[in-house]
PDB file of C-alpha atoms in Angstrom:
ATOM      1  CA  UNK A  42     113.889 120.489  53.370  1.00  0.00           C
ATOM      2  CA  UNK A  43     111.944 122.735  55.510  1.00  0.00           C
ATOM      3  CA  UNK A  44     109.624 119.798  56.725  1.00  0.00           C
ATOM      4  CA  UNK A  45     112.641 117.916  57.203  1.00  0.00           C
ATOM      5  CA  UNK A  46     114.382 120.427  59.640  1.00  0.00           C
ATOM      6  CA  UNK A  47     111.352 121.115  61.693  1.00  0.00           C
ATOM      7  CA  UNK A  48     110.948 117.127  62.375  1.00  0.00           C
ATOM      8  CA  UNK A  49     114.657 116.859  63.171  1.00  0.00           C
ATOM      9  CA  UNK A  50     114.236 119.809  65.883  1.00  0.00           C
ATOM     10  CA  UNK A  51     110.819 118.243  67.027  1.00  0.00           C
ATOM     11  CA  UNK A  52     112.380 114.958  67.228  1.00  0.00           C
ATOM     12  CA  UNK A  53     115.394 116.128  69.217  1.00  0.00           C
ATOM     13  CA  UNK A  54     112.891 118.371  71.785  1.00  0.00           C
ATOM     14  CA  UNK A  55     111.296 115.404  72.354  1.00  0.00           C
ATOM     15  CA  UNK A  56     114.421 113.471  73.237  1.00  0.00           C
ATOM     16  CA  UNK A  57     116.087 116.075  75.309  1.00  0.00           C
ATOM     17  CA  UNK A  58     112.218 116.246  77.455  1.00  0.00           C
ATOM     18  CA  UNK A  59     112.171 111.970  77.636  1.00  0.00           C
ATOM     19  CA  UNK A  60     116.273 112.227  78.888  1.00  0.00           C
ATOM     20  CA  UNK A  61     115.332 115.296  81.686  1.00  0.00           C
ATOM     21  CA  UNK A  62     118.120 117.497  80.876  1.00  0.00           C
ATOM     22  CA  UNK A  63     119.561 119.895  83.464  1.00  0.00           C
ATOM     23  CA  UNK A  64     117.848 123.344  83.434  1.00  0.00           C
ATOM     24  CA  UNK A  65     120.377 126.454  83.115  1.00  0.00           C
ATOM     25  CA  UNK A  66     118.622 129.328  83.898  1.00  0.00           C
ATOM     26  CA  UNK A  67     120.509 132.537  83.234  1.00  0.00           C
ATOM     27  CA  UNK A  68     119.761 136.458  83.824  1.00  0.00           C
ATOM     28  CA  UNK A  69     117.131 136.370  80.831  1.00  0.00           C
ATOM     29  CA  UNK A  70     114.728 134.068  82.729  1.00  0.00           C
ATOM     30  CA  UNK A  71     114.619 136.676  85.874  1.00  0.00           C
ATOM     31  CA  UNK A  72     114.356 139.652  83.072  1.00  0.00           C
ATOM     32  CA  UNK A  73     111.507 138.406  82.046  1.00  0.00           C
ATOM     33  CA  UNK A  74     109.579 138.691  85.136  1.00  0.00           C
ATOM     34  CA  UNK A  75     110.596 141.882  85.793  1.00  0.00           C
ATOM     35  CA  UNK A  76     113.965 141.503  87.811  1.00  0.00           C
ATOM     36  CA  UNK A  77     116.894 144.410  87.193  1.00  0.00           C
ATOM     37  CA  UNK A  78     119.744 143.553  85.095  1.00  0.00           C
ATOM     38  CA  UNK A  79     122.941 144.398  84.684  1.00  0.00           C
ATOM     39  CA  UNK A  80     122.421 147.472  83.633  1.00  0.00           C
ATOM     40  CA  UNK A  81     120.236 148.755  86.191  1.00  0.00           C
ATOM     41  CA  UNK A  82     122.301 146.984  88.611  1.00  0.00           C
ATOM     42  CA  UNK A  83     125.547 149.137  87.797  1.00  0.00           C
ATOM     43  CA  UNK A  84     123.434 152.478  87.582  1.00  0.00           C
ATOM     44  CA  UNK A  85     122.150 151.760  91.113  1.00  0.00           C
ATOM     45  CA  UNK A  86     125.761 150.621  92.727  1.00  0.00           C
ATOM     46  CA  UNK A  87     126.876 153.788  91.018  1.00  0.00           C
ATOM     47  CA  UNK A  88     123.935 155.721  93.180  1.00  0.00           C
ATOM     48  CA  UNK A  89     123.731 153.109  96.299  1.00  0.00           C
ATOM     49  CA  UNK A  90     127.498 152.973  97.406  1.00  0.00           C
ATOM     50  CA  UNK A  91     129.246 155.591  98.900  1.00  0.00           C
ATOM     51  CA  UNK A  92     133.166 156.362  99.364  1.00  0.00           C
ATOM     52  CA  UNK A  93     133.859 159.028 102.146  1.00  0.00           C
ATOM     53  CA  UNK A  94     137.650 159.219 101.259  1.00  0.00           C
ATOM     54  CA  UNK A  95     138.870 158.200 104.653  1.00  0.00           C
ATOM     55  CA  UNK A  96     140.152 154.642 103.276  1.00  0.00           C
ATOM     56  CA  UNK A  97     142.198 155.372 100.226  1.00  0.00           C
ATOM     57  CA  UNK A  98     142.317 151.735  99.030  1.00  0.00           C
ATOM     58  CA  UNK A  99     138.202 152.115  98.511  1.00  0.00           C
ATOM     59  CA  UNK A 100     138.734 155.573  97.714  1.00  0.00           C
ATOM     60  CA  UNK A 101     141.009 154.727  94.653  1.00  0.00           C
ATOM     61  CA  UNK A 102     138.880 151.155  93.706  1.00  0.00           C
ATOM     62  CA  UNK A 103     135.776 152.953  93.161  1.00  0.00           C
ATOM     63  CA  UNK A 104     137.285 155.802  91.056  1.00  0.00           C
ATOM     64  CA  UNK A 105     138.709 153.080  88.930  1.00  0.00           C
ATOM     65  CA  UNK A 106     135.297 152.176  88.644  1.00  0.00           C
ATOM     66  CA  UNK A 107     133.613 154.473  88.177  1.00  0.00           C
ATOM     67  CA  UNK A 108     135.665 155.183  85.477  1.00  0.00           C
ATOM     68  CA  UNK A 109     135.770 151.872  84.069  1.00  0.00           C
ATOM     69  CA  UNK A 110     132.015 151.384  84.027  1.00  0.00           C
ATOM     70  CA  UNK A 111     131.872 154.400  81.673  1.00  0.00           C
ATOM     71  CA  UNK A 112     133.322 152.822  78.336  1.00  0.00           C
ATOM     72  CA  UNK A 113     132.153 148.955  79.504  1.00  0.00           C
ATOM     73  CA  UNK A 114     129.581 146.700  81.359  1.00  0.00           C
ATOM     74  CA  UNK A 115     129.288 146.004  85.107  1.00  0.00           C
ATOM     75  CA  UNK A 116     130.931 142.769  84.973  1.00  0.00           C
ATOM     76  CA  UNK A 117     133.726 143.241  82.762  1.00  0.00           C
ATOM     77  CA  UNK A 118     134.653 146.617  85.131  1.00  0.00           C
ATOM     78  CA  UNK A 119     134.363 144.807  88.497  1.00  0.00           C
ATOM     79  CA  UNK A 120     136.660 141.853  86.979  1.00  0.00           C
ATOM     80  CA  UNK A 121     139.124 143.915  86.105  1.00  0.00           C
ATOM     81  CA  UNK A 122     139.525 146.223  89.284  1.00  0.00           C
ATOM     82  CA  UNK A 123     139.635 144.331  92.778  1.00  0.00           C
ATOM     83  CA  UNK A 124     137.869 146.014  95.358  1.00  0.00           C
ATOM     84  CA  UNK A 125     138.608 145.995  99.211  1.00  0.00           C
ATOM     85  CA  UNK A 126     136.832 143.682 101.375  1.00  0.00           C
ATOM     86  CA  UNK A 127     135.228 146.795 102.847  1.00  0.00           C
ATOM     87  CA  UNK A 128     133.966 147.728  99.478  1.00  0.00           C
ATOM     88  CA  UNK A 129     132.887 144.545  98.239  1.00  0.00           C
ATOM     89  CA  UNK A 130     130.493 144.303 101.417  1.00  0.00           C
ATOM     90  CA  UNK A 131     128.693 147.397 100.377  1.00  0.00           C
ATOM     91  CA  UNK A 132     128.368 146.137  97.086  1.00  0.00           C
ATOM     92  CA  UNK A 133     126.616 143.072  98.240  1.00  0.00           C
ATOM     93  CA  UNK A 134     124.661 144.662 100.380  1.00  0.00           C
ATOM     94  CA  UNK A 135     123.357 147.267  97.574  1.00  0.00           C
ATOM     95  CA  UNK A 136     122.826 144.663  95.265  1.00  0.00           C
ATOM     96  CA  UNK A 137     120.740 142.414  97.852  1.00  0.00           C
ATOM     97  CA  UNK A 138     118.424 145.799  98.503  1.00  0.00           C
ATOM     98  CA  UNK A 139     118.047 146.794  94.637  1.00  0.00           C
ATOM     99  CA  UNK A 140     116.701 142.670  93.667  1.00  0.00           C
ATOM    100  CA  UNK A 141     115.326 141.752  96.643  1.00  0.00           C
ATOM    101  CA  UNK A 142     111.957 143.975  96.650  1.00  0.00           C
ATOM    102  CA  UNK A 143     111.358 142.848  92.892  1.00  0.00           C
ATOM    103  CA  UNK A 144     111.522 139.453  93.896  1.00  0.00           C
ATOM    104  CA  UNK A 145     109.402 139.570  96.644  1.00  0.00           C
ATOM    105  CA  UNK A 146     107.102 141.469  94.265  1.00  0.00           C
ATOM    106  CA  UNK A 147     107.527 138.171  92.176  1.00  0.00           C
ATOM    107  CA  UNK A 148     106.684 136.085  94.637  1.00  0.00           C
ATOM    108  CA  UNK A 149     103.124 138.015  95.497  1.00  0.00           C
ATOM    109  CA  UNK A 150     101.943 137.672  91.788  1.00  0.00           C
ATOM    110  CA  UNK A 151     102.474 134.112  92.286  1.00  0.00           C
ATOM    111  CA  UNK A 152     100.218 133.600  95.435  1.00  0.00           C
ATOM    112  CA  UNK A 153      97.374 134.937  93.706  1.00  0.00           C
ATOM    113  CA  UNK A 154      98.213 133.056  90.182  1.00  0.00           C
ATOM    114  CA  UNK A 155      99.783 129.847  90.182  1.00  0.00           C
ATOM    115  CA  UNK A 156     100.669 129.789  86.423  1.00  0.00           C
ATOM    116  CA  UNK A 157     102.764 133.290  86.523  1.00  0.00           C
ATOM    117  CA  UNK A 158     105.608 131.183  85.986  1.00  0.00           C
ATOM    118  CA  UNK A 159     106.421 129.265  82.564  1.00  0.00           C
ATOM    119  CA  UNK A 160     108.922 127.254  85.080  1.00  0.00           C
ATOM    120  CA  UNK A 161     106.258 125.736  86.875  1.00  0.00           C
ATOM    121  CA  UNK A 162     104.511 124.208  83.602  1.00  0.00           C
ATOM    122  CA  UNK A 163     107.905 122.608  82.648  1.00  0.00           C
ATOM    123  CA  UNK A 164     108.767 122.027  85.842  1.00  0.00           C
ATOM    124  CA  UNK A 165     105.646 119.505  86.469  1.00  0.00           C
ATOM    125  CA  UNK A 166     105.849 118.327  83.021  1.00  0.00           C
ATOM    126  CA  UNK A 167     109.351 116.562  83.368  1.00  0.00           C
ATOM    127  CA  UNK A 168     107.986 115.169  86.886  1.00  0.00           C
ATOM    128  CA  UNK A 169     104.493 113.656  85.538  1.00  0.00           C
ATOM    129  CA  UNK A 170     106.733 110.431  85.032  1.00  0.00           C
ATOM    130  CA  UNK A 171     108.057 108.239  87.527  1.00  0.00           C
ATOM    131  CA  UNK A 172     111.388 110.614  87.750  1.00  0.00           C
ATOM    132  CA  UNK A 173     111.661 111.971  91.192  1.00  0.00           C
ATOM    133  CA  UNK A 174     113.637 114.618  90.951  1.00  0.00           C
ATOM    134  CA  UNK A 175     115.345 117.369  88.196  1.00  0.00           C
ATOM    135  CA  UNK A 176     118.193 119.353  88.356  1.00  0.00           C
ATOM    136  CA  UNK A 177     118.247 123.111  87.848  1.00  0.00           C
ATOM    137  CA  UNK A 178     121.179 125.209  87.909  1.00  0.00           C
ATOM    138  CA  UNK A 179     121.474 128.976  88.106  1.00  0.00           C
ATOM    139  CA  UNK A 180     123.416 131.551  88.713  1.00  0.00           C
ATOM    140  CA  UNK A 181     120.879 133.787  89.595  1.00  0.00           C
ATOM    141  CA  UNK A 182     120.384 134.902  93.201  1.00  0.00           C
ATOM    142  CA  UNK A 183     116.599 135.505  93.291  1.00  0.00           C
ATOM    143  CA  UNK A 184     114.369 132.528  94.295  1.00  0.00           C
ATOM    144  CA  UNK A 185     111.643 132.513  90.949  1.00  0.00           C
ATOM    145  CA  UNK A 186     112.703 128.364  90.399  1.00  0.00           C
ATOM    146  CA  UNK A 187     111.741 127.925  93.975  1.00  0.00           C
ATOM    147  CA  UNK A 188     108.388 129.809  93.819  1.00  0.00           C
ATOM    148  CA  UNK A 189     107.635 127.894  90.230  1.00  0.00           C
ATOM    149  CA  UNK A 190     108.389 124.413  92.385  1.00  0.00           C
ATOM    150  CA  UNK A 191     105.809 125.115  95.164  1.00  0.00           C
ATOM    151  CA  UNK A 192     103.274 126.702  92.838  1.00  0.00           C
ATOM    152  CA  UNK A 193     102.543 123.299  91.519  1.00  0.00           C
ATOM    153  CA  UNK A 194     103.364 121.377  94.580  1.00  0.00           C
ATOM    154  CA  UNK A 195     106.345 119.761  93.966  1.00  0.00           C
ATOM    155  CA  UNK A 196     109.630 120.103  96.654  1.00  0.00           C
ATOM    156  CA  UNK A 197     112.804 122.150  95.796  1.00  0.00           C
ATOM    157  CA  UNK A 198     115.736 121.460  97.543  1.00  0.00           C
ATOM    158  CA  UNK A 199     118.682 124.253  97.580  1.00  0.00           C
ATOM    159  CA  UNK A 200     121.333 122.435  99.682  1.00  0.00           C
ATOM    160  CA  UNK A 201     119.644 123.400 103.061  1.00  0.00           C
ATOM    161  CA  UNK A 202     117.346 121.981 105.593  1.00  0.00           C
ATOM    162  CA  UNK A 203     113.625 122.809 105.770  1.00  0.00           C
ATOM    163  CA  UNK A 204     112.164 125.546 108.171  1.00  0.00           C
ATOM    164  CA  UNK A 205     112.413 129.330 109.142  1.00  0.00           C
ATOM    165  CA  UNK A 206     115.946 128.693 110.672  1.00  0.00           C
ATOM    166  CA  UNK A 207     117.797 126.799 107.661  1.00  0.00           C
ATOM    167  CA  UNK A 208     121.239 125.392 108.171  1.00  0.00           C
ATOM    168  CA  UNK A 209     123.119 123.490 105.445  1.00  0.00           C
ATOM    169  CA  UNK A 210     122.718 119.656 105.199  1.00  0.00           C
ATOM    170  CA  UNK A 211     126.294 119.242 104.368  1.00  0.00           C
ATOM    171  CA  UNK A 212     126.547 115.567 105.301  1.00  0.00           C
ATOM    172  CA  UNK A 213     123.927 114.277 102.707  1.00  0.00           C
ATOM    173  CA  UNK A 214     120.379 116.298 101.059  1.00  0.00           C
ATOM    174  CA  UNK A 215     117.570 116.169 102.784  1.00  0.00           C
ATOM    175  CA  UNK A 216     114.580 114.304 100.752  1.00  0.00           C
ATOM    176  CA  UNK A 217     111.138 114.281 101.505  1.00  0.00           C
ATOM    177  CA  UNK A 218     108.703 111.629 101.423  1.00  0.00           C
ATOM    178  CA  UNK A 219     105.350 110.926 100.385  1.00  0.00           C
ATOM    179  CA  UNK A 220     103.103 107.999 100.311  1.00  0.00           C
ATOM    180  CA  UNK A 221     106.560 106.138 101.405  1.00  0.00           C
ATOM    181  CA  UNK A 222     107.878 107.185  97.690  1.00  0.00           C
ATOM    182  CA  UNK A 223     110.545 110.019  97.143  1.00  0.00           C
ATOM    183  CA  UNK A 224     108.223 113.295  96.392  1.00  0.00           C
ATOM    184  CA  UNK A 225     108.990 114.954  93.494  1.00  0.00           C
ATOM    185  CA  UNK A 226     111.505 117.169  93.958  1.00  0.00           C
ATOM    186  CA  UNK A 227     113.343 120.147  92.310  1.00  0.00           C
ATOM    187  CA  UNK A 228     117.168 120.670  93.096  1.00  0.00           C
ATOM    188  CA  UNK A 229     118.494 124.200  92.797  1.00  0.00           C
ATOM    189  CA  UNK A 230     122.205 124.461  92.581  1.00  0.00           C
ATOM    190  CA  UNK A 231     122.653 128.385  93.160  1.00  0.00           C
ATOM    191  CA  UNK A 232     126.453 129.031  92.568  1.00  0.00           C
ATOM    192  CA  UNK A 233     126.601 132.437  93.261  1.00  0.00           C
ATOM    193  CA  UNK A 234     124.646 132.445  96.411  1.00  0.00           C
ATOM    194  CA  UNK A 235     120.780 133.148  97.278  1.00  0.00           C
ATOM    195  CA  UNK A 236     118.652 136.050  98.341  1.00  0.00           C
ATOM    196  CA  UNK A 237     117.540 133.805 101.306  1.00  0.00           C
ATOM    197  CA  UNK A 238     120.862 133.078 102.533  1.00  0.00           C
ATOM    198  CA  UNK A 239     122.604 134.721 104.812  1.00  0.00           C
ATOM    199  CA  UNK A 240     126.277 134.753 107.024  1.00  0.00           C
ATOM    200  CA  UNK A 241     126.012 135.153 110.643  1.00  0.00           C
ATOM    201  CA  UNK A 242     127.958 136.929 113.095  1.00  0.00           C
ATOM    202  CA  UNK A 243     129.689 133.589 113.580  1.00  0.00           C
ATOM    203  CA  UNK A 244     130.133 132.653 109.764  1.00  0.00           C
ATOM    204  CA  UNK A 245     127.657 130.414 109.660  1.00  0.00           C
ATOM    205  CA  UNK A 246     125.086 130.209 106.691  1.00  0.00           C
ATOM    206  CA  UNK A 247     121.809 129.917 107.154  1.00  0.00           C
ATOM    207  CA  UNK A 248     118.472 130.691 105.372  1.00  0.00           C
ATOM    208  CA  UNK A 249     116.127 132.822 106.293  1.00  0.00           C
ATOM    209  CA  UNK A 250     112.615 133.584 105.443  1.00  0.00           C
ATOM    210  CA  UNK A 251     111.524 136.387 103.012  1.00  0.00           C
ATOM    211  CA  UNK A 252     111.929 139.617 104.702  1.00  0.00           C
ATOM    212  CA  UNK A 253     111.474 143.291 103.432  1.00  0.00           C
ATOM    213  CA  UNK A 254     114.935 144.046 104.765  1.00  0.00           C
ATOM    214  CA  UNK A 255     118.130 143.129 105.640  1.00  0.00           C
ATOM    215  CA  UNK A 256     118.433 141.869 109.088  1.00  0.00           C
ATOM    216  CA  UNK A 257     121.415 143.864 111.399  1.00  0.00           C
ATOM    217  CA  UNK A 258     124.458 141.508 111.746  1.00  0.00           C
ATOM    218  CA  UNK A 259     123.425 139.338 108.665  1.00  0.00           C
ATOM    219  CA  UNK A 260     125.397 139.641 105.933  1.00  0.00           C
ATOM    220  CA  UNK A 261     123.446 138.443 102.207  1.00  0.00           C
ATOM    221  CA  UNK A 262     125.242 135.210 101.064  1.00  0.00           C
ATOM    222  CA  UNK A 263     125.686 136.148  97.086  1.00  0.00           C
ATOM    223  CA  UNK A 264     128.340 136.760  94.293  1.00  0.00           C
ATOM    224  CA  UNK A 265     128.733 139.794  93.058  1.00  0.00           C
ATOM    225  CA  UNK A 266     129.409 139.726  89.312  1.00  0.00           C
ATOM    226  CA  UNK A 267     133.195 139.939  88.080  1.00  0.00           C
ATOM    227  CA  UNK A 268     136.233 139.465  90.180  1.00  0.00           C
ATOM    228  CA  UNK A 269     134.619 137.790  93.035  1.00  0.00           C
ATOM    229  CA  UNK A 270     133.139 135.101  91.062  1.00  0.00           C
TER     230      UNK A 270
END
């Protein structure tokens, strides 16, 4: 019976790699590589983000908070209280400065070692084929599907046009080519925003290079867990 299962799981594996499934990579994939969590994430807010009192609408959010976040998780206590605009800025902001630095601290280990990432073995595995291009999906704002893509040369496309000054290609994506065939290409659909992306003074999105900081005026492009989502 035993023998049985394991070929019936084996089998199925092998199906799911010949069909190229869609990759869902969740908070346990960034974990992993040394990326805060939830729980880190609401003990720094709770340090990062300060109320003054002069705006009671923040000054009463973020004791409801505060509160909440005692006998619950981050998520559930930011779903249930909405915050000012004001606040929710700060939020973003702290959030952007506590997983930013890790990732970038990701992305160095991966300069010097190419196989740092597990992604990057799967990654080229469901593109040794003639398939073109996979589909990943995350909700996850730091950028460790992109490094695993370039560490083993493939392209990754996240809805924006190539360079240091990135707008959106809104009209259709923007595909490379190689030896006058599609390259190989990984699509990251990031639906609660990027590290790399960024609102201008305008409101227009753009991405931006790795930096060590926050640049003035630009305001970090991601979701903040609960209500906002």
């Amino acid at each position: 019976m035993q023998n049985e299962l394991e070929e019936h799981v084996t089998s199925l594996a092998q199906k799911c790699i010949q069909d190229v499934p869609v990759i869902v990579l969740g908070s346990g994939a960034s974990a992993a590589h040394g990326l805060p969590g939830m729980g880190h994430l609401s003990d720094w807010l709770g340090r990062k983000v300060e109320v003054d009192g002069s705006d009671a609408d923040e000054t009463v959010a973020w004791k409801q908070f505060r509160d909440r976040i005692r006998t619950t998780d981050l998520e559930t206590a930011l779903t249930e209280i909405q915050m000012p605009a004001s606040l929710t800025k700060r939020i973003v902001e702290a959030t952007w400065d506590l997983i930013a630095p890790a990732d970038q601290e990701v992305f160095a280990r991966v300069v010097t070692n190419r196989n740092e990432l597990p992604l990057s073995a799967l990654f080229k595995h469901l593109l040794s084929g003639t398939r073109a291009e996979i589909d990943v999906v995350t909700p996850n704002y730091d950028r460790l599907a992109e490094y695993a893509a370039d560490a083993v040369g493939l392209c990754h496309h996240t809805g924006f046009h190539h360079g240091h000054l990135r707008l959106r290609s809104v009209e259709q994506p923007i595909r490379s080519v190689q030896n006058n065939k599609p390259a190989r290409t990984v699509n990251i659909w990031k639906v609660h925003g990027s590290l790399d992306w960024f609102s201008d003074p305008d409101d227009v999105v753009v991405g931006l290079p790795i930096m060590p900081s926050r640049l003035p005026g630009m305001a970090p492009v991601i979701v903040t867990p609960g209500y906002e989502k």
